[in-house]
Phi, psi and omega in degrees: 000161181196171171258122180229124182054041177068016177236145171293137182223138178235154173266144177239158174293147176299160180297148175269344174218138176214107183234095186292338183237094179243057179297340178296343180274348185294139176290161182301327181272009176096152178273160180281011181209187184259349178221144174228128177225171180226138175217137174250107179243063189085318180237140179283136180225132165264133177239130179242120176274128182223172182288324183212099181301327181292338182270352183282133175279082188298322180296331178275318186282319190298319184303327177302312182284319183304320184249020184300133183296341179283350181252104189303329181251010191069193180195154164288152182239126182239136169245135186224143174218152181262134179270173182300329181276003177094348178288158180253127174271130185229134172236140185230131172256116188258135175293151185089308173285323181060040178196174176287140176245167184284336179193156177210113182298313180291332175294321176296318180294313179302318180296313179299318180297316181288323175300320177296316179295319178294325180291324183265342183079012181230143179274055178232166179262121177254185178274111180219161168224121185237131177263122183245128175259116183277171179302330179288347185093348177279158185251144169248147173241126179247125176244137178229157176213145184290158174289155175230180178295340185250351184207150176286171176303149181254132177223124177226155182229131178231151176176177180293151177236134181219147170277120181252348177202143177215137180215158174237124179259132177265173183303321181279357183277357185266359193280000000 
């Protein structure tokens, strides 16, 4: 980890799966967007590119993808749209929570990787910097770089960091 451009930034392992075209996951009545992809960045993610992420009824749409039988571990479900300023609006339905959350770092990374793959037409990691606006209104920055003969692909995530909970456990609290 490091501070880059006044934000905490961490490196992540490159994805173990990157599948930009997963039309097989679409429901019979159609997906809420024009592209569906899958990326495993430690956590499995379905990403759906749509015209307006804010207009998608995520609580209705996500369970189909979240529990799709083609995904052995299920998946978090992300809907993403690009705004006029080039930033990406992202909403995430997280497995385990089984609801929409305010932000998801691996969801931002999966989305940036798939947007890059859709732009180039190749399931590879190129050099990109993507600004993601999460449901909380806070921003994530995802930077990627291609693999070389001497190094694996580079993936980093930056954004604000806050303490949202703090507790002190005493000796008798473990029981």
